[in-house]
PDB file of C-alpha atoms in Angstrom:
ATOM      1  CA  MET A   1     138.152  77.071  97.082  1.00 47.00           C
ATOM      2  CA  ARG A   2     135.273  78.290  94.271  1.00 54.00           C
ATOM      3  CA  LEU A   3     132.524  79.947  96.285  1.00 57.00           C
ATOM      4  CA  THR A   4     130.064  76.542  95.347  1.00 65.00           C
ATOM      5  CA  ALA A   5     132.554  74.460  96.926  1.00 65.00           C
ATOM      6  CA  VAL A   6     132.219  76.107 100.006  1.00 64.00           C
ATOM      7  CA  ARG A   7     128.227  76.084  99.842  1.00 66.00           C
ATOM      8  CA  VAL A   8     128.371  72.835  99.330  1.00 65.00           C
ATOM      9  CA  LEU A   9     130.688  72.265 102.444  1.00 64.00           C
ATOM     10  CA  ILE A  10     128.737  74.577 104.411  1.00 66.00           C
ATOM     11  CA  PHE A  11     125.613  72.283 103.814  1.00 64.00           C
ATOM     12  CA  SER A  12     127.209  69.266 104.404  1.00 65.00           C
ATOM     13  CA  MET A  13     128.475  71.003 107.739  1.00 61.00           C
ATOM     14  CA  LEU A  14     124.973  71.858 108.361  1.00 59.00           C
ATOM     15  CA  PHE A  15     123.725  68.247 107.914  1.00 56.00           C
ATOM     16  CA  CYS A  16     126.484  66.994 110.017  1.00 55.00           C
ATOM     17  CA  PHE A  17     125.926  69.054 113.128  1.00 51.00           C
ATOM     18  CA  LEU A  18     122.539  71.237 113.500  1.00 49.00           C
ATOM     19  CA  SER A  19     120.488  68.246 113.568  1.00 45.00           C
ATOM     20  CA  HIS A  20     119.535  65.661 115.598  1.00 46.00           C
ATOM     21  CA  ALA A  21     118.846  63.187 113.253  1.00 45.00           C
ATOM     22  CA  SER A  22     121.529  63.810 111.071  1.00 42.00           C
ATOM     23  CA  TRP A  23     123.679  62.039 114.014  1.00 45.00           C
ATOM     24  CA  ALA A  24     122.007  58.942 112.681  1.00 49.00           C
ATOM     25  CA  GLY A  25     123.177  60.205 108.853  1.00 51.00           C
ATOM     26  CA  TYR A  26     119.751  61.210 107.547  1.00 55.00           C
ATOM     27  CA  SER A  27     118.294  64.513 107.807  1.00 82.00           C
ATOM     28  CA  GLY A  28     115.497  66.597 106.736  1.00 82.00           C
ATOM     29  CA  PRO A  29     112.312  67.672 105.816  1.00 91.00           C
ATOM     30  CA  TYR A  30     113.964  70.454 103.173  1.00 92.00           C
ATOM     31  CA  THR A  31     111.411  72.546 100.929  1.00 94.00           C
ATOM     32  CA  LEU A  32     113.090  73.096  97.652  1.00 95.00           C
ATOM     33  CA  ILE A  33     113.267  76.774  96.238  1.00 94.00           C
ATOM     34  CA  ALA A  34     113.710  76.917  92.005  1.00 95.00           C
ATOM     35  CA  PRO A  35     114.230  73.042  91.673  1.00 95.00           C
ATOM     36  CA  ILE A  36     114.979  71.729  88.315  1.00 96.00           C
ATOM     37  CA  ALA A  37     115.537  68.155  86.804  1.00 97.00           C
ATOM     38  CA  ILE A  38     119.123  67.428  84.947  1.00 96.00           C
ATOM     39  CA  ASP A  39     118.162  64.029  84.374  1.00 95.00           C
ATOM     40  CA  GLY A  40     114.893  62.008  85.543  1.00 95.00           C
ATOM     41  CA  ASP A  41     116.849  60.854  88.994  1.00 96.00           C
ATOM     42  CA  THR A  42     118.682  64.373  89.538  1.00 96.00           C
ATOM     43  CA  LEU A  43     117.950  67.908  90.855  1.00 97.00           C
ATOM     44  CA  ARG A  44     119.366  71.164  91.354  1.00 96.00           C
ATOM     45  CA  ALA A  45     117.951  73.389  93.507  1.00 96.00           C
ATOM     46  CA  ASP A  46     118.383  75.947  96.577  1.00 93.00           C
ATOM     47  CA  VAL A  47     117.856  74.749  99.798  1.00 92.00           C
ATOM     48  CA  PRO A  48     117.276  76.983 102.934  1.00 90.00           C
ATOM     49  CA  VAL A  49     118.876  74.378 105.477  1.00 83.00           C
ATOM     50  CA  TRP A  50     118.909  76.988 108.291  1.00 81.00           C
ATOM     51  CA  PRO A  51     117.015  80.018 108.817  1.00 83.00           C
ATOM     52  CA  GLY A  52     118.761  82.847 107.133  1.00 84.00           C
ATOM     53  CA  MET A  53     120.751  80.701 105.366  1.00 87.00           C
ATOM     54  CA  LEU A  54     120.541  79.055 102.414  1.00 85.00           C
ATOM     55  CA  ALA A  55     122.523  76.318 100.163  1.00 87.00           C
ATOM     56  CA  ASP A  56     122.040  77.827  96.791  1.00 89.00           C
ATOM     57  CA  ASP A  57     122.182  75.051  93.564  1.00 92.00           C
ATOM     58  CA  VAL A  58     122.802  71.776  95.356  1.00 93.00           C
ATOM     59  CA  SER A  59     122.595  68.413  93.178  1.00 94.00           C
ATOM     60  CA  ILE A  60     120.460  65.658  94.522  1.00 95.00           C
ATOM     61  CA  ARG A  61     120.177  62.542  93.432  1.00 95.00           C
ATOM     62  CA  VAL A  62     116.648  61.038  94.255  1.00 97.00           C
ATOM     63  CA  ILE A  63     116.623  57.979  96.202  1.00 96.00           C
ATOM     64  CA  GLY A  64     115.031  54.851  94.942  1.00 96.00           C
ATOM     65  CA  VAL A  65     114.961  55.207  90.920  1.00 97.00           C
ATOM     66  CA  ASP A  66     117.764  54.942  88.511  1.00 96.00           C
ATOM     67  CA  THR A  67     116.738  56.570  85.038  1.00 97.00           C
ATOM     68  CA  PRO A  68     118.231  56.331  81.774  1.00 97.00           C
ATOM     69  CA  GLU A  69     121.644  59.025  81.421  1.00 94.00           C
ATOM     70  CA  ILE A  70     121.275  61.768  79.365  1.00 95.00           C
ATOM     71  CA  SER A  71     125.142  63.241  79.483  1.00 92.00           C
ATOM     72  CA  ALA A  72     126.571  60.004  78.922  1.00 91.00           C
ATOM     73  CA  PRO A  73     124.571  57.104  77.418  1.00 93.00           C
ATOM     74  CA  LYS A  74     125.863  54.180  76.178  1.00 94.00           C
ATOM     75  CA  CYS A  75     123.474  54.489  72.984  1.00 95.00           C
ATOM     76  CA  PRO A  76     121.322  56.416  71.338  1.00 95.00           C
ATOM     77  CA  THR A  77     118.031  54.144  72.746  1.00 95.00           C
ATOM     78  CA  GLU A  78     119.554  55.675  76.502  1.00 96.00           C
ATOM     79  CA  LYS A  79     119.699  59.030  75.617  1.00 96.00           C
ATOM     80  CA  ALA A  80     116.064  59.340  74.215  1.00 96.00           C
ATOM     81  CA  ALA A  81     114.652  57.588  77.193  1.00 97.00           C
ATOM     82  CA  GLY A  82     116.891  59.840  79.186  1.00 97.00           C
ATOM     83  CA  ILE A  83     115.344  63.060  78.110  1.00 97.00           C
ATOM     84  CA  ALA A  84     111.604  61.924  78.210  1.00 98.00           C
ATOM     85  CA  ALA A  85     112.769  60.775  81.952  1.00 98.00           C
ATOM     86  CA  LYS A  86     113.924  64.401  82.498  1.00 98.00           C
ATOM     87  CA  ALA A  87     110.803  66.059  81.038  1.00 98.00           C
ATOM     88  CA  PHE A  88     108.825  63.508  82.875  1.00 98.00           C
ATOM     89  CA  ALA A  89     110.647  64.944  85.941  1.00 98.00           C
ATOM     90  CA  ASP A  90     110.163  68.576  84.918  1.00 97.00           C
ATOM     91  CA  ALA A  91     106.562  68.410  84.586  1.00 97.00           C
ATOM     92  CA  TRP A  92     106.055  66.657  87.665  1.00 98.00           C
ATOM     93  CA  ILE A  93     108.137  69.059  89.822  1.00 97.00           C
ATOM     94  CA  MET A  94     105.700  71.941  88.232  1.00 96.00           C
ATOM     95  CA  ALA A  95     102.882  69.812  89.159  1.00 97.00           C
ATOM     96  CA  ASN A  96     103.729  68.926  92.857  1.00 96.00           C
ATOM     97  CA  THR A  97     105.319  72.257  94.368  1.00 95.00           C
ATOM     98  CA  PRO A  98     106.454  73.060  96.549  1.00 96.00           C
ATOM     99  CA  ILE A  99     108.596  69.857  96.733  1.00 97.00           C
ATOM    100  CA  VAL A 100     110.112  68.663  99.854  1.00 96.00           C
ATOM    101  CA  ILE A 101     113.199  66.351 100.203  1.00 96.00           C
ATOM    102  CA  ASN A 102     113.894  64.076 103.170  1.00 94.00           C
ATOM    103  CA  ASN A 103     116.272  61.085 104.686  1.00 93.00           C
ATOM    104  CA  VAL A 104     119.303  63.688 103.140  1.00 92.00           C
ATOM    105  CA  LYS A 105     122.557  62.004 103.200  1.00 91.00           C
ATOM    106  CA  PRO A 106     125.775  62.972 101.336  1.00 89.00           C
ATOM    107  CA  ASP A 107     126.058  60.989  97.835  1.00 86.00           C
ATOM    108  CA  LYS A 108     128.966  59.257  96.908  1.00 84.00           C
ATOM    109  CA  TYR A 109     130.110  61.793  94.339  1.00 79.00           C
ATOM    110  CA  SER A 110     131.506  64.356  96.341  1.00 76.00           C
ATOM    111  CA  GLY A 111     129.328  67.273  96.365  1.00 83.00           C
ATOM    112  CA  ARG A 112     125.871  65.787  95.707  1.00 90.00           C
ATOM    113  CA  PHE A 113     123.240  64.600  98.273  1.00 93.00           C
ATOM    114  CA  ASP A 114     120.943  61.623  98.157  1.00 94.00           C
ATOM    115  CA  ALA A 115     117.049  62.188  99.302  1.00 95.00           C
ATOM    116  CA  ILE A 116     113.753  61.172  98.944  1.00 96.00           C
ATOM    117  CA  VAL A 117     111.885  63.693  97.296  1.00 97.00           C
ATOM    118  CA  ILE A 118     108.165  63.983  97.969  1.00 97.00           C
ATOM    119  CA  GLY A 119     105.435  66.398  96.278  1.00 96.00           C
ATOM    120  CA  SER A 120     102.985  68.692  97.603  1.00 95.00           C
ATOM    121  CA  ASN A 121     100.672  65.626  97.406  1.00 92.00           C
ATOM    122  CA  GLY A 122     102.826  63.483  99.513  1.00 95.00           C
ATOM    123  CA  THR A 123     103.618  60.992  96.247  1.00 96.00           C
ATOM    124  CA  ARG A 124     107.344  60.594  95.664  1.00 97.00           C
ATOM    125  CA  LEU A 125     109.128  61.045  92.839  1.00 98.00           C
ATOM    126  CA  SER A 126     110.853  58.233  92.384  1.00 98.00           C
ATOM    127  CA  ASP A 127     107.740  56.092  92.646  1.00 98.00           C
ATOM    128  CA  ALA A 128     105.863  58.453  89.614  1.00 98.00           C
ATOM    129  CA  LEU A 129     109.368  57.948  87.460  1.00 98.00           C
ATOM    130  CA  ILE A 130     108.603  54.061  87.620  1.00 98.00           C
ATOM    131  CA  GLN A 131     105.256  54.103  87.268  1.00 98.00           C
ATOM    132  CA  ALA A 132     105.310  56.098  84.337  1.00 98.00           C
ATOM    133  CA  GLY A 133     107.839  53.935  83.010  1.00 97.00           C
ATOM    134  CA  HIS A 134     110.716  56.227  82.964  1.00 97.00           C
ATOM    135  CA  GLY A 135     113.090  54.518  85.811  1.00 97.00           C
ATOM    136  CA  ARG A 136     113.605  51.490  87.651  1.00 96.00           C
ATOM    137  CA  ALA A 137     113.522  50.719  91.339  1.00 96.00           C
ATOM    138  CA  TYR A 138     117.391  51.339  92.316  1.00 95.00           C
ATOM    139  CA  ASN A 139     118.948  50.663  95.704  1.00 89.00           C
ATOM    140  CA  GLY A 140     122.367  50.849  94.929  1.00 85.00           C
ATOM    141  CA  GLY A 141     124.582  48.408  93.084  1.00 86.00           C
ATOM    142  CA  VAL A 142     124.953  47.110  89.143  1.00 87.00           C
ATOM    143  CA  ARG A 143     122.550  49.093  87.084  1.00 88.00           C
ATOM    144  CA  GLN A 144     120.934  47.543  84.512  1.00 90.00           C
ATOM    145  CA  THR A 145     121.602  48.348  80.852  1.00 93.00           C
ATOM    146  CA  TRP A 146     119.343  50.945  79.179  1.00 94.00           C
ATOM    147  CA  CYS A 147     120.599  49.577  75.426  1.00 93.00           C
ATOM    148  CA  ASN A 148     118.831  46.697  73.538  1.00 80.00           C
TER     149      ASN A 148
END
């Protein structure tokens, strides 16, 4: 098993067993260390999950928003919009550090977690992306196209 897979397993186990809130499937808050945007609605960061224990390079999907894809766009318009959404998310992170995640739960894709992402001023990244026109409200289900 790769070292990263072991860290994700440890991170998952901590969510499942170390907090009473996780018994209901949610947990947090956790303050992110060195967060970066992978795209508009996905971050990577190190997450201190317990005193002296760090889950590093964790993939975090932002709850409440869908942004255009960068890695597998369906058209050039989507890729350009995805690059703009990523740039917005990176700027938002820089302007709102420290960043906290809450309501953390495992994502449907292995090794990734869903979370509400909150900036130092109390605003949510999902709301900021939607208000700036870089994302759409999303809570599961079929995604709308970003192509014309």
